[in-house]
Short mmCIF file of N, CA and C in Angstrom, two decimals:
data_model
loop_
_atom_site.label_atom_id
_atom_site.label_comp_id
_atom_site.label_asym_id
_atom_site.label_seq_id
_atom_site.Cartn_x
_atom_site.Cartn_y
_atom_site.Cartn_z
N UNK X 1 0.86 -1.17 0.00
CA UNK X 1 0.00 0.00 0.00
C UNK X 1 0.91 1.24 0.00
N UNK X 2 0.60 1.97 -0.79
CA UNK X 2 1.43 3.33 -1.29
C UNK X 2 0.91 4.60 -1.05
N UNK X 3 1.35 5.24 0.26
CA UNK X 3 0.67 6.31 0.50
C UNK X 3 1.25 7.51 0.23
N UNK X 4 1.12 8.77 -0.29
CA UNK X 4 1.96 9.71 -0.62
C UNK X 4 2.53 10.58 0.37
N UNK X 5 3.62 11.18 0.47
CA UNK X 5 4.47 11.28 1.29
C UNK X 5 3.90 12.49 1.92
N UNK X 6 3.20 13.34 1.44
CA UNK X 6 2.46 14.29 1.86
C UNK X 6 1.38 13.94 3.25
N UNK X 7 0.92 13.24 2.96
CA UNK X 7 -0.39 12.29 3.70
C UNK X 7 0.42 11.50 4.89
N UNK X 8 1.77 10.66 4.56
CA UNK X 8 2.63 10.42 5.36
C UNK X 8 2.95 11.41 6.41
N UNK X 9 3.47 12.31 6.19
CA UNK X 9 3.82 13.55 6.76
C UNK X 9 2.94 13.80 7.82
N UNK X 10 1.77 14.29 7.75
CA UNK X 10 0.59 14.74 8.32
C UNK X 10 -0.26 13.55 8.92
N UNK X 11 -0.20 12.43 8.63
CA UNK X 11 -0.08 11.03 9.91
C UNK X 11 0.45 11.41 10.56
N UNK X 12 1.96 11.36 10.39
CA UNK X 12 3.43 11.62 11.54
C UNK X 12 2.79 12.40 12.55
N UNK X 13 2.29 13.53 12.36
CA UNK X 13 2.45 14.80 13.15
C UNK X 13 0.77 14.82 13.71
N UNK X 14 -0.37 14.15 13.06
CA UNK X 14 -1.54 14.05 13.73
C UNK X 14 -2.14 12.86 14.55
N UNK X 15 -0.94 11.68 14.60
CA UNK X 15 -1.05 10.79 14.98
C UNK X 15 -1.24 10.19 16.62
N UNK X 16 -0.71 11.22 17.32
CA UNK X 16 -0.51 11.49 18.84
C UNK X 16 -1.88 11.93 19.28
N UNK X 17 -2.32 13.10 18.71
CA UNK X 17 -3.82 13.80 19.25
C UNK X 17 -4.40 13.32 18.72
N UNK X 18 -4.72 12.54 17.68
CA UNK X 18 -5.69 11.30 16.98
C UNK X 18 -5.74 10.64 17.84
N UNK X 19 -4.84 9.50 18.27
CA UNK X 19 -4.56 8.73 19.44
C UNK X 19 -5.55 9.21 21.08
N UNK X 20 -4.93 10.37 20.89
CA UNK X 20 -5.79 10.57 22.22
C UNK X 20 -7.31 10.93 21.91
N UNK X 21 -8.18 11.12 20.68
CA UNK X 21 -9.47 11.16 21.15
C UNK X 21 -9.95 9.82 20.78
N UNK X 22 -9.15 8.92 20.15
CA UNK X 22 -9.68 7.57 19.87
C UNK X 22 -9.60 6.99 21.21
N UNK X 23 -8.81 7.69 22.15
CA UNK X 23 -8.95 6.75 23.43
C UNK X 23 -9.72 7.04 24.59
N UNK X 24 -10.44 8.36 24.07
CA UNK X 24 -11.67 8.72 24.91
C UNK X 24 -12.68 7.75 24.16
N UNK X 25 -12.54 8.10 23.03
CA UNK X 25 -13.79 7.21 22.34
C UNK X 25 -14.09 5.63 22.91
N UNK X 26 -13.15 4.94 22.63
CA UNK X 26 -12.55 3.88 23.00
C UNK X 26 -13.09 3.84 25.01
N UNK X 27 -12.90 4.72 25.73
CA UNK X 27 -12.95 4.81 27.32
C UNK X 27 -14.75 4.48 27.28
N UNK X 28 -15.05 5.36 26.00
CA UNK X 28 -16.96 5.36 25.97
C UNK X 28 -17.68 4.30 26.09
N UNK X 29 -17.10 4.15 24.86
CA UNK X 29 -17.61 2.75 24.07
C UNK X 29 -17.21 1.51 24.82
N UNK X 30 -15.95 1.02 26.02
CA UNK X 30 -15.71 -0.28 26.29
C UNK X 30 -16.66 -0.50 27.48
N UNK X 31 -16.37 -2.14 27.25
CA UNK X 31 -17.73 -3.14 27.79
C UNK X 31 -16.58 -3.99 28.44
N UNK X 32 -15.99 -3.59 29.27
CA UNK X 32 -15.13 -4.75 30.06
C UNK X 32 -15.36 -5.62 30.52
N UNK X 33 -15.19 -6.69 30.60
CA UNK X 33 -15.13 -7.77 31.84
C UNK X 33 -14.45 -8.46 32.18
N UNK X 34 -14.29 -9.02 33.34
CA UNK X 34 -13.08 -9.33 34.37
C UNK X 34 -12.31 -10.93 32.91
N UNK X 35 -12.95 -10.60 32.42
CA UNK X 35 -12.04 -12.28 31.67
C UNK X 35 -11.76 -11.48 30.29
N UNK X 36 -12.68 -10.35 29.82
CA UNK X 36 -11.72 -9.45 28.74
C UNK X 36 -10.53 -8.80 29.50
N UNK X 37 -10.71 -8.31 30.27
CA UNK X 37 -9.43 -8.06 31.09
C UNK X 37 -8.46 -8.17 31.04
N UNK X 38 -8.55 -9.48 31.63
CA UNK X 38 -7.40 -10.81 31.76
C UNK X 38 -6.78 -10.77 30.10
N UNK X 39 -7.83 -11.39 29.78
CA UNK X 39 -7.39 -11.48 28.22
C UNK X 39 -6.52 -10.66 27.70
N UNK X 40 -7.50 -9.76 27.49
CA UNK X 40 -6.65 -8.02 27.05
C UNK X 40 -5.65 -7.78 27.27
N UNK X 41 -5.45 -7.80 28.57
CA UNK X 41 -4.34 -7.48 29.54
C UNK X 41 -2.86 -8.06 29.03
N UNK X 42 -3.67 -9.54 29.08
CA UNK X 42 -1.89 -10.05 28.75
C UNK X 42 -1.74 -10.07 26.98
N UNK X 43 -2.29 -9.98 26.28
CA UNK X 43 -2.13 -9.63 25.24
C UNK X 43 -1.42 -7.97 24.76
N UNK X 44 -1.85 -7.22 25.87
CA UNK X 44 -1.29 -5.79 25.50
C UNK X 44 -0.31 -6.06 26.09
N UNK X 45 -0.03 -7.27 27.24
CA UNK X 45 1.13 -7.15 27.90
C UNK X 45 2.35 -7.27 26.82
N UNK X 46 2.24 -8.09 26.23
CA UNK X 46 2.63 -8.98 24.98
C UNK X 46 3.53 -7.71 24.67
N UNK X 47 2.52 -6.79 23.67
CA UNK X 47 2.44 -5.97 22.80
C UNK X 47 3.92 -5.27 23.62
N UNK X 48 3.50 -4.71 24.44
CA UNK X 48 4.21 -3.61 25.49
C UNK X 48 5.53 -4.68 25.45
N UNK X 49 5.74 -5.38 25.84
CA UNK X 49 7.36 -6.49 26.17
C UNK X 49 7.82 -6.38 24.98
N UNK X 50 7.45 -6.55 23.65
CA UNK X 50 7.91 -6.21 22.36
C UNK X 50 8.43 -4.98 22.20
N UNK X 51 7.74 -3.92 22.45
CA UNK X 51 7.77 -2.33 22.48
C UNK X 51 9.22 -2.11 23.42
N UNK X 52 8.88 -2.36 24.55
CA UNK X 52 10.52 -2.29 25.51
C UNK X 52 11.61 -2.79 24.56
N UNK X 53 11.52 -4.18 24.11
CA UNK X 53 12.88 -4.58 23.85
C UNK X 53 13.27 -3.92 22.48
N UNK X 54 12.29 -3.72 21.59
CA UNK X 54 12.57 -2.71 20.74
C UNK X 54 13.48 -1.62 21.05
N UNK X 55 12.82 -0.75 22.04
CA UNK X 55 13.18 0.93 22.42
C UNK X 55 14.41 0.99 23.03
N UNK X 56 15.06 -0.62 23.52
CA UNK X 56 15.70 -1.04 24.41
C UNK X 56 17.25 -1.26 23.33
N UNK X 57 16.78 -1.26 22.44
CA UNK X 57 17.87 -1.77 21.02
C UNK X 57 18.11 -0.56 20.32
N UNK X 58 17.15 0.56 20.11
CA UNK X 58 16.86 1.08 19.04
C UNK X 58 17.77 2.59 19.37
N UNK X 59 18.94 3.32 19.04
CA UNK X 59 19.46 4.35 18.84
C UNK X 59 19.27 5.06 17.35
N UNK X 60 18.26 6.22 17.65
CA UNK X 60 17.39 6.60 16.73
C UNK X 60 18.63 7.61 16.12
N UNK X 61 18.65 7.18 14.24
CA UNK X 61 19.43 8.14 13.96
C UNK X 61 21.05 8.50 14.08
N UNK X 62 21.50 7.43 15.10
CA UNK X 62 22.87 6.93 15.06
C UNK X 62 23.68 5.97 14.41
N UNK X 63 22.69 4.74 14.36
CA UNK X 63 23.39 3.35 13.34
C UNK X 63 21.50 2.95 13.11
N UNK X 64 22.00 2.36 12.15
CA UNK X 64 20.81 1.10 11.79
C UNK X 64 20.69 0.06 12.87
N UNK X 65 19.82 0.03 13.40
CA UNK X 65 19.22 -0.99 14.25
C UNK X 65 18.98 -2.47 13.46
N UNK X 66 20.02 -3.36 14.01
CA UNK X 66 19.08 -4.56 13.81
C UNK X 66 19.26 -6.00 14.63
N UNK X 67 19.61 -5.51 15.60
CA UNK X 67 19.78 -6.29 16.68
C UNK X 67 18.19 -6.59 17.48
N UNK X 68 18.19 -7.38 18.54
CA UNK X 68 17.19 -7.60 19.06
C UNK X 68 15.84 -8.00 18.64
N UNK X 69 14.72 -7.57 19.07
CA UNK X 69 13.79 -7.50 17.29
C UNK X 69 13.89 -6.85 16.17
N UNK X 70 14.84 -6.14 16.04
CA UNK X 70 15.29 -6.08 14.76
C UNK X 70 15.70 -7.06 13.92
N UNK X 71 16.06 -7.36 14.17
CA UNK X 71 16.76 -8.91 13.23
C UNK X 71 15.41 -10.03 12.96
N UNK X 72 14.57 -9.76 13.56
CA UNK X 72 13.13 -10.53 13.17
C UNK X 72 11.77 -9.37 12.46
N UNK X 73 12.18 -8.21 12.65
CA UNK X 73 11.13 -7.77 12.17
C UNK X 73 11.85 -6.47 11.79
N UNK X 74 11.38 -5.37 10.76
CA UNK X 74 11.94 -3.97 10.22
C UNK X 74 11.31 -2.90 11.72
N UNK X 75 10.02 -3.38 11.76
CA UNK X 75 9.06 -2.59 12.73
C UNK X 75 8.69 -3.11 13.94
N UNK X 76 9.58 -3.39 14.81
CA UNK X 76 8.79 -3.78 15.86
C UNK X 76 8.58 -2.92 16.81
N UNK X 77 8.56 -1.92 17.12
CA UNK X 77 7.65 -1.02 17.47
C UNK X 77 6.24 -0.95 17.23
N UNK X 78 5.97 -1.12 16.25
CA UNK X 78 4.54 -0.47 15.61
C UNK X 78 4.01 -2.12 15.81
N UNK X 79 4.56 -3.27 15.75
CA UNK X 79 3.99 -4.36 15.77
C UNK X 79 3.89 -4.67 17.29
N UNK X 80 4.42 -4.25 17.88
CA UNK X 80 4.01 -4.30 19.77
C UNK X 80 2.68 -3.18 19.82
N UNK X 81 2.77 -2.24 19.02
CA UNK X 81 1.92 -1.04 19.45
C UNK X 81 0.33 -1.93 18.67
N UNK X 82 0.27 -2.42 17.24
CA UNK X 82 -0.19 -3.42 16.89
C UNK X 82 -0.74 -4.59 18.16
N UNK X 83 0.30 -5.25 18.74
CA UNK X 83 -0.06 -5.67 19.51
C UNK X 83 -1.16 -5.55 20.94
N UNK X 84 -0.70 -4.61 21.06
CA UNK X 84 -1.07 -3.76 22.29
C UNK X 84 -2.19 -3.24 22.11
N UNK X 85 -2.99 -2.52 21.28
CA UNK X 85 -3.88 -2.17 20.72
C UNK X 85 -5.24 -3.40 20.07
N UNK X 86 -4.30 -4.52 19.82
CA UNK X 86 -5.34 -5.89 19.87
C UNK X 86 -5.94 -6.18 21.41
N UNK X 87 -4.99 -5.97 22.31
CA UNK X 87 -5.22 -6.19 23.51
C UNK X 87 -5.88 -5.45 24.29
N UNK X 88 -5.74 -3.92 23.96
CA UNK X 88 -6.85 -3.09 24.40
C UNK X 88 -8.39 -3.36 23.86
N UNK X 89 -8.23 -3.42 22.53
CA UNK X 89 -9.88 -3.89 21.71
C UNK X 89 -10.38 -5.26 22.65
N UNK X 90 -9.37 -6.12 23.30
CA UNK X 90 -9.83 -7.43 23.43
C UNK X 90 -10.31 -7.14 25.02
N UNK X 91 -9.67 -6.10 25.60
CA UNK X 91 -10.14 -5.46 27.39
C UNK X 91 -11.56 -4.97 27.05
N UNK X 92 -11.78 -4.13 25.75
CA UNK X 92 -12.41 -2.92 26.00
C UNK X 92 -14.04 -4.08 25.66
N UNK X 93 -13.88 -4.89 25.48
CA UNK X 93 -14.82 -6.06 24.81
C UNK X 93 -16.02 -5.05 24.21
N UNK X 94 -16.09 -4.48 22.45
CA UNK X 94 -16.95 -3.93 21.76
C UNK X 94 -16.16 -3.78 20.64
N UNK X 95 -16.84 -4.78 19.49
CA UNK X 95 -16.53 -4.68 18.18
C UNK X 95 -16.41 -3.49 17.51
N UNK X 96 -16.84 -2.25 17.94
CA UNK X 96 -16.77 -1.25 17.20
C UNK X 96 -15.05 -0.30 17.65
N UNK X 97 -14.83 -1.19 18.92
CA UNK X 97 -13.25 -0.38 19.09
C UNK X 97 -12.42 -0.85 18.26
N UNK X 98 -12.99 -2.83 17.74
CA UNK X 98 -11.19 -2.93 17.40
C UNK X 98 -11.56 -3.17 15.53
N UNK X 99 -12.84 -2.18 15.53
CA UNK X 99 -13.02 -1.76 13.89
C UNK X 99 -11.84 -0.55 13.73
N UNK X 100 -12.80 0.54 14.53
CA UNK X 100 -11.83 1.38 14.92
C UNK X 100 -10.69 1.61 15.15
N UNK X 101 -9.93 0.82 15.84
CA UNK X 101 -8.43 0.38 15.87
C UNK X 101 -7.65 0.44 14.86
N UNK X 102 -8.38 -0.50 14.18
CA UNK X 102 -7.78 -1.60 13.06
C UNK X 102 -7.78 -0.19 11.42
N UNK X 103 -8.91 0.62 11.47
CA UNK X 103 -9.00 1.66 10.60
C UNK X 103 -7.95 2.55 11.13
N UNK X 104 -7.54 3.30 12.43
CA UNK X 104 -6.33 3.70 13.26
C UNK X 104 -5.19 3.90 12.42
N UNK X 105 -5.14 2.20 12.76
CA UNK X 105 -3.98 1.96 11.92
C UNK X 105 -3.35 1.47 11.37
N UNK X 106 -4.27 1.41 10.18
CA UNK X 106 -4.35 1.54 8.69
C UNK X 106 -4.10 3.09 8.25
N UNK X 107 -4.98 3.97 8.75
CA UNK X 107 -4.49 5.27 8.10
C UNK X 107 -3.50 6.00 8.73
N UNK X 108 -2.98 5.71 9.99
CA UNK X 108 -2.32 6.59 10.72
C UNK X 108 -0.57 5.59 10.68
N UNK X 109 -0.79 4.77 11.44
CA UNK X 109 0.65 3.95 11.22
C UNK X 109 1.06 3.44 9.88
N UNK X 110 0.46 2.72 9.13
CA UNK X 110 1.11 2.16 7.94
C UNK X 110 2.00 3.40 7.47
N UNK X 111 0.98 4.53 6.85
CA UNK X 111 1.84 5.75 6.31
C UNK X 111 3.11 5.97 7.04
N UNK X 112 2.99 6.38 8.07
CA UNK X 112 4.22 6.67 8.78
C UNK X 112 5.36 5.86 8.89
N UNK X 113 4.86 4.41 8.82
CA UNK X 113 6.03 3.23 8.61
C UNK X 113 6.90 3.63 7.08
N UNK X 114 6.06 3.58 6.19
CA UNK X 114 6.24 3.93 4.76
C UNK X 114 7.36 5.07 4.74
N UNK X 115 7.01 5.99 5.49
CA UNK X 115 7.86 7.25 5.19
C UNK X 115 9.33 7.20 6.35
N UNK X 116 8.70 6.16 7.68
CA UNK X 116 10.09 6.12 8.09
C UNK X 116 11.13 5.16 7.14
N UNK X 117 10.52 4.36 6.59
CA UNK X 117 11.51 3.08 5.39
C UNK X 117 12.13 4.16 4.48
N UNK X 118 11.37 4.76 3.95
CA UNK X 118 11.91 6.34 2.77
C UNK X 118 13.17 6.89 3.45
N UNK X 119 12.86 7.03 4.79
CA UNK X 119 13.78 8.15 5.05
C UNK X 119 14.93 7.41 5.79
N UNK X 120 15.21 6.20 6.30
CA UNK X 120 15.79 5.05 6.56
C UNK X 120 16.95 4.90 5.33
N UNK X 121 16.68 4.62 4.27
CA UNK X 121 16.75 4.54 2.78
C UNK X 121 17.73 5.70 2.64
N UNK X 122 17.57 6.87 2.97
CA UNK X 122 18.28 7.97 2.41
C UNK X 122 19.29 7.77 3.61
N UNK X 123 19.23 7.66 4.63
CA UNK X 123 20.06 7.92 5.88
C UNK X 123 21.10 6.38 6.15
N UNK X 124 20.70 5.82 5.71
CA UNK X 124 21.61 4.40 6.24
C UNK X 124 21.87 3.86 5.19
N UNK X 125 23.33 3.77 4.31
CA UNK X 125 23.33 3.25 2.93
C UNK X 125 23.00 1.44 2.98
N UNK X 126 23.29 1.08 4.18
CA UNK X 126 22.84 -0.67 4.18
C UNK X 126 21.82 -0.95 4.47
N UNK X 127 20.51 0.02 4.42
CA UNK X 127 19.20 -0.30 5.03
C UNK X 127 18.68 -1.22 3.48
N UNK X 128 18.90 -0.75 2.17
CA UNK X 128 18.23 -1.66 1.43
C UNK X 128 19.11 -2.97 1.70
N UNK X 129 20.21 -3.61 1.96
CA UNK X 129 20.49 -4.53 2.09
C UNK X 129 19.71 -5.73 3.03
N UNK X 130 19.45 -4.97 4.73
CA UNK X 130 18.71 -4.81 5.73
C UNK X 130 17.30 -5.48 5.48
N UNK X 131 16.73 -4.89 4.50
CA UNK X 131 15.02 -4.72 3.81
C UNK X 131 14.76 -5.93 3.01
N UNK X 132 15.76 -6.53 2.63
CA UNK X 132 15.67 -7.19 1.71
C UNK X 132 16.03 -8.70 2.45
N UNK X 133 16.47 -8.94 3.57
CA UNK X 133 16.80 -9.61 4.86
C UNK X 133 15.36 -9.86 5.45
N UNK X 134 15.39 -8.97 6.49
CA UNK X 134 14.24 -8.80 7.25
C UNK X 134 13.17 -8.46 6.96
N UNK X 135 11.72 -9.12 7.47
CA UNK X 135 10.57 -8.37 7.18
C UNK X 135 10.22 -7.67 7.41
N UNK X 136 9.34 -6.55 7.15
CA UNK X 136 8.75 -5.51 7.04
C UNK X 136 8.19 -5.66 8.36
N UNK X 137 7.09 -6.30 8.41
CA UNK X 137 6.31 -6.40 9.71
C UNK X 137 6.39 -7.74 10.59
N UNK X 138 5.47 -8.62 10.03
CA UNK X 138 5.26 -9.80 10.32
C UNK X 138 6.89 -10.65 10.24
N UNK X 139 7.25 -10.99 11.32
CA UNK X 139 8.36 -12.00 11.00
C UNK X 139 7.75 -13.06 9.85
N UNK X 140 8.35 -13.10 8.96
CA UNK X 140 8.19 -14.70 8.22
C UNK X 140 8.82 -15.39 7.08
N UNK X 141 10.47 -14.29 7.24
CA UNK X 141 10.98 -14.99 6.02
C UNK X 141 12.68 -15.46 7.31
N UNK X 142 13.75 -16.37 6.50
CA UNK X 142 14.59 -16.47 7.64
C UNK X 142 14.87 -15.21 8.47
N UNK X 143 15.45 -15.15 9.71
CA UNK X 143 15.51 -14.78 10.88
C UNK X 143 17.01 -13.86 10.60
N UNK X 144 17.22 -12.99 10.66
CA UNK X 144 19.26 -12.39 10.65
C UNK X 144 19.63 -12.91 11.79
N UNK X 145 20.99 -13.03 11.71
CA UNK X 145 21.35 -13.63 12.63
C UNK X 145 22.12 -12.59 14.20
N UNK X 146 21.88 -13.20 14.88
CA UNK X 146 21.97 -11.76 16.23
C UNK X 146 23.06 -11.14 15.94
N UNK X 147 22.75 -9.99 16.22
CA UNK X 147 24.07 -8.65 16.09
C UNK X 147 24.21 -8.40 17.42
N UNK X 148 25.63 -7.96 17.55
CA UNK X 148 26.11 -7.63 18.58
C UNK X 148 25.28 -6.51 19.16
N UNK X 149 25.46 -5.84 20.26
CA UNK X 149 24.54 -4.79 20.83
C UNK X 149 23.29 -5.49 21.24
N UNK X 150 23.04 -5.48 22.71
CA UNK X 150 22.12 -6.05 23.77
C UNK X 150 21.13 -4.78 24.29
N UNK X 151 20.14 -5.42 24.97
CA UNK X 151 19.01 -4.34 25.31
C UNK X 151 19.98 -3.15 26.39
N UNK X 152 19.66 -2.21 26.22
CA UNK X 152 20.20 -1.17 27.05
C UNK X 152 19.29 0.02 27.59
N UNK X 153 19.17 -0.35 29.01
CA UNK X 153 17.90 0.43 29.75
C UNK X 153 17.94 2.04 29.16
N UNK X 154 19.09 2.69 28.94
CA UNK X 154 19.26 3.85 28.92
C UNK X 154 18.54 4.47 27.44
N UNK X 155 18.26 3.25 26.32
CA UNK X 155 17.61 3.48 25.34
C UNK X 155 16.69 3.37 25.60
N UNK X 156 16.35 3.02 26.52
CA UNK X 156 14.54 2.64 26.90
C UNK X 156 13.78 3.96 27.23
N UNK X 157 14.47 4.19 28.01
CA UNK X 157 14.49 5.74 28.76
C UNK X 157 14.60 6.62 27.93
N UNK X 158 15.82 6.94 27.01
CA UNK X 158 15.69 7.79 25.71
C UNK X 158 14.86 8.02 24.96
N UNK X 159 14.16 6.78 24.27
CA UNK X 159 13.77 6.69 23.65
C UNK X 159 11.69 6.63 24.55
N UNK X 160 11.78 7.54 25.16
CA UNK X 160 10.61 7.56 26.14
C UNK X 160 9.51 6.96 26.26
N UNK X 161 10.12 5.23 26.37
CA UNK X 161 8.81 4.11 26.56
C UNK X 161 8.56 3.88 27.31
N UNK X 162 8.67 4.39 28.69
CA UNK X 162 8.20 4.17 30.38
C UNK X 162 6.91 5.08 29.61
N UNK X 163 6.56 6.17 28.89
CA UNK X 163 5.17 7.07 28.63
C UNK X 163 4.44 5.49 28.08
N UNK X 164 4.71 5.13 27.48
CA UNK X 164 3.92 4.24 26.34
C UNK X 164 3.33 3.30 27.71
N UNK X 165 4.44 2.85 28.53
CA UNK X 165 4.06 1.58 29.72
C UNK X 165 3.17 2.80 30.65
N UNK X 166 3.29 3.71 31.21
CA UNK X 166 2.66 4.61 31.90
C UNK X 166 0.83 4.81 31.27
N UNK X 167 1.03 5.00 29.99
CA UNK X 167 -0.44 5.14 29.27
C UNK X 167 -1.37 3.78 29.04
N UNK X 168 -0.51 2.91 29.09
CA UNK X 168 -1.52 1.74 29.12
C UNK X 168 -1.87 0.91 30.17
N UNK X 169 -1.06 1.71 31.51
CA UNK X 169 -1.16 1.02 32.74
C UNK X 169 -2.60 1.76 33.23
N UNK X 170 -2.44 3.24 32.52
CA UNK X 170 -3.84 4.03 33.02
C UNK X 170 -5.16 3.42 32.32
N UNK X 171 -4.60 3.34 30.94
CA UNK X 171 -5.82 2.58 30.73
C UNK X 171 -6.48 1.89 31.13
N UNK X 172 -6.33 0.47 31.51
CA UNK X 172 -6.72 -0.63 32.04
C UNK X 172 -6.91 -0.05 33.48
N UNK X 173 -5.94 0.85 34.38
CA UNK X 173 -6.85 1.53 35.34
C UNK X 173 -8.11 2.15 35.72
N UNK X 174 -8.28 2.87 34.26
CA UNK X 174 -9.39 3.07 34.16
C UNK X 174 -10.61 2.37 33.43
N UNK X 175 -10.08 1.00 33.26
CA UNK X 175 -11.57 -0.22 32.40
C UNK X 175 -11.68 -0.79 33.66
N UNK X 176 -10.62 -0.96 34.84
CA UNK X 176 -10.97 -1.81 35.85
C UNK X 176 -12.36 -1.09 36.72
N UNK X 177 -11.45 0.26 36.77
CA UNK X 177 -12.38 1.23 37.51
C UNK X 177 -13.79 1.39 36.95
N UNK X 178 -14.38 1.46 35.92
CA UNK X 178 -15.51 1.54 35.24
C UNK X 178 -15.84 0.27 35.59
N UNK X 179 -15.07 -1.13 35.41
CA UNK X 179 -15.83 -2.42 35.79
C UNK X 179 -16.27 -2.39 37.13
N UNK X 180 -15.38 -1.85 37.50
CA UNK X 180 -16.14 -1.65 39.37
C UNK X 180 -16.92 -1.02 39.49
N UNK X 181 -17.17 -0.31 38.71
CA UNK X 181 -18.39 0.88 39.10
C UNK X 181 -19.71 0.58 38.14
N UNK X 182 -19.85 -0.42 37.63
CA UNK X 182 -21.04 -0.94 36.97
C UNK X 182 -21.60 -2.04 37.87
#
């Protein structure tokens, strides 16, 4: 899917405050219960443990990343956030969130993946080598083989994914809290 770089662009930058009224919407609309929860829960947990070890690898703009989940996937970021976002639809228990979701992002992440590969491309002369290795999203062609460079808390922190673990801890704070109060 080929989105124009223009449209890319303006994902990038509307994608955050999009995010946040889809997650009022999303606060409206969910139908929790103690076994979507559960469910949910460890499924976003999932999502989120992907997301760390990612953020945990990833020095943005210094070298090409492809250690850690890198070496199994181009995006694993967006495929934990993917993740994580299955797991919220699966807490929030109402088909119309993880329509919603799933439309999210389709228009908001894919683009932006697209235009970070573009600009990847111009910035790292071995990224087409890289691309042509590893998959895009879905692990499913052979595996690269581990690169040196191990998870490092201080990228975690840099790269500011304690917000990402902080926002989805509230979430589910607040589906528990609504389950209690029904």
């Amino acid at each position: 899917m080929a989105f124009p770089k223009r449209y890319a662009e303006v994902a990038a930058r509307t994608r955050v405050p999009a995010g946040a009224v889809f997650a009022v919407a999303f606060l409206l609309l969910a139908r929790p219960s103690w076994q979507s929860l559960a469910i949910g829960g460890l499924v976003a947990l999932l999502g989120l443990l992907l997301r760390g070890w990612a953020a945990g690898h990833l020095a943005k703009y210094e070298k090409l990343t492809t250690s850690g989940p890198y070496a199994y996937t181009r995006n694993p970021l967006y495929l934990g956030t993917l993740i994580s976002a299955a797991g919220c639809a699966l807490a929030g228990s109402h088909v119309a969130i993880a329509v919603v979701a799933a439309v999210f992002f389709v228009l908001f992440y894919l683009p932006v993946i697209e235009e970070e590969e573009r600009y990847l491309r111009e910035i790292f002369d071995e990224y087409a080598a890289y691309e042509k290795r590893v998959a895009k999203f879905l692990p499913a062609r052979s595996f690269e083989r581990r690169r040196a460079g191990g998870f490092r808390l201080s990228l975690y922190k840099r790269n500011r994914e304690t917000r990402t673990l902080i926002a989805f801890g509230l979430l589910f704070a607040i589906l528990t809290a609504k389950l209690l109060c029904s």
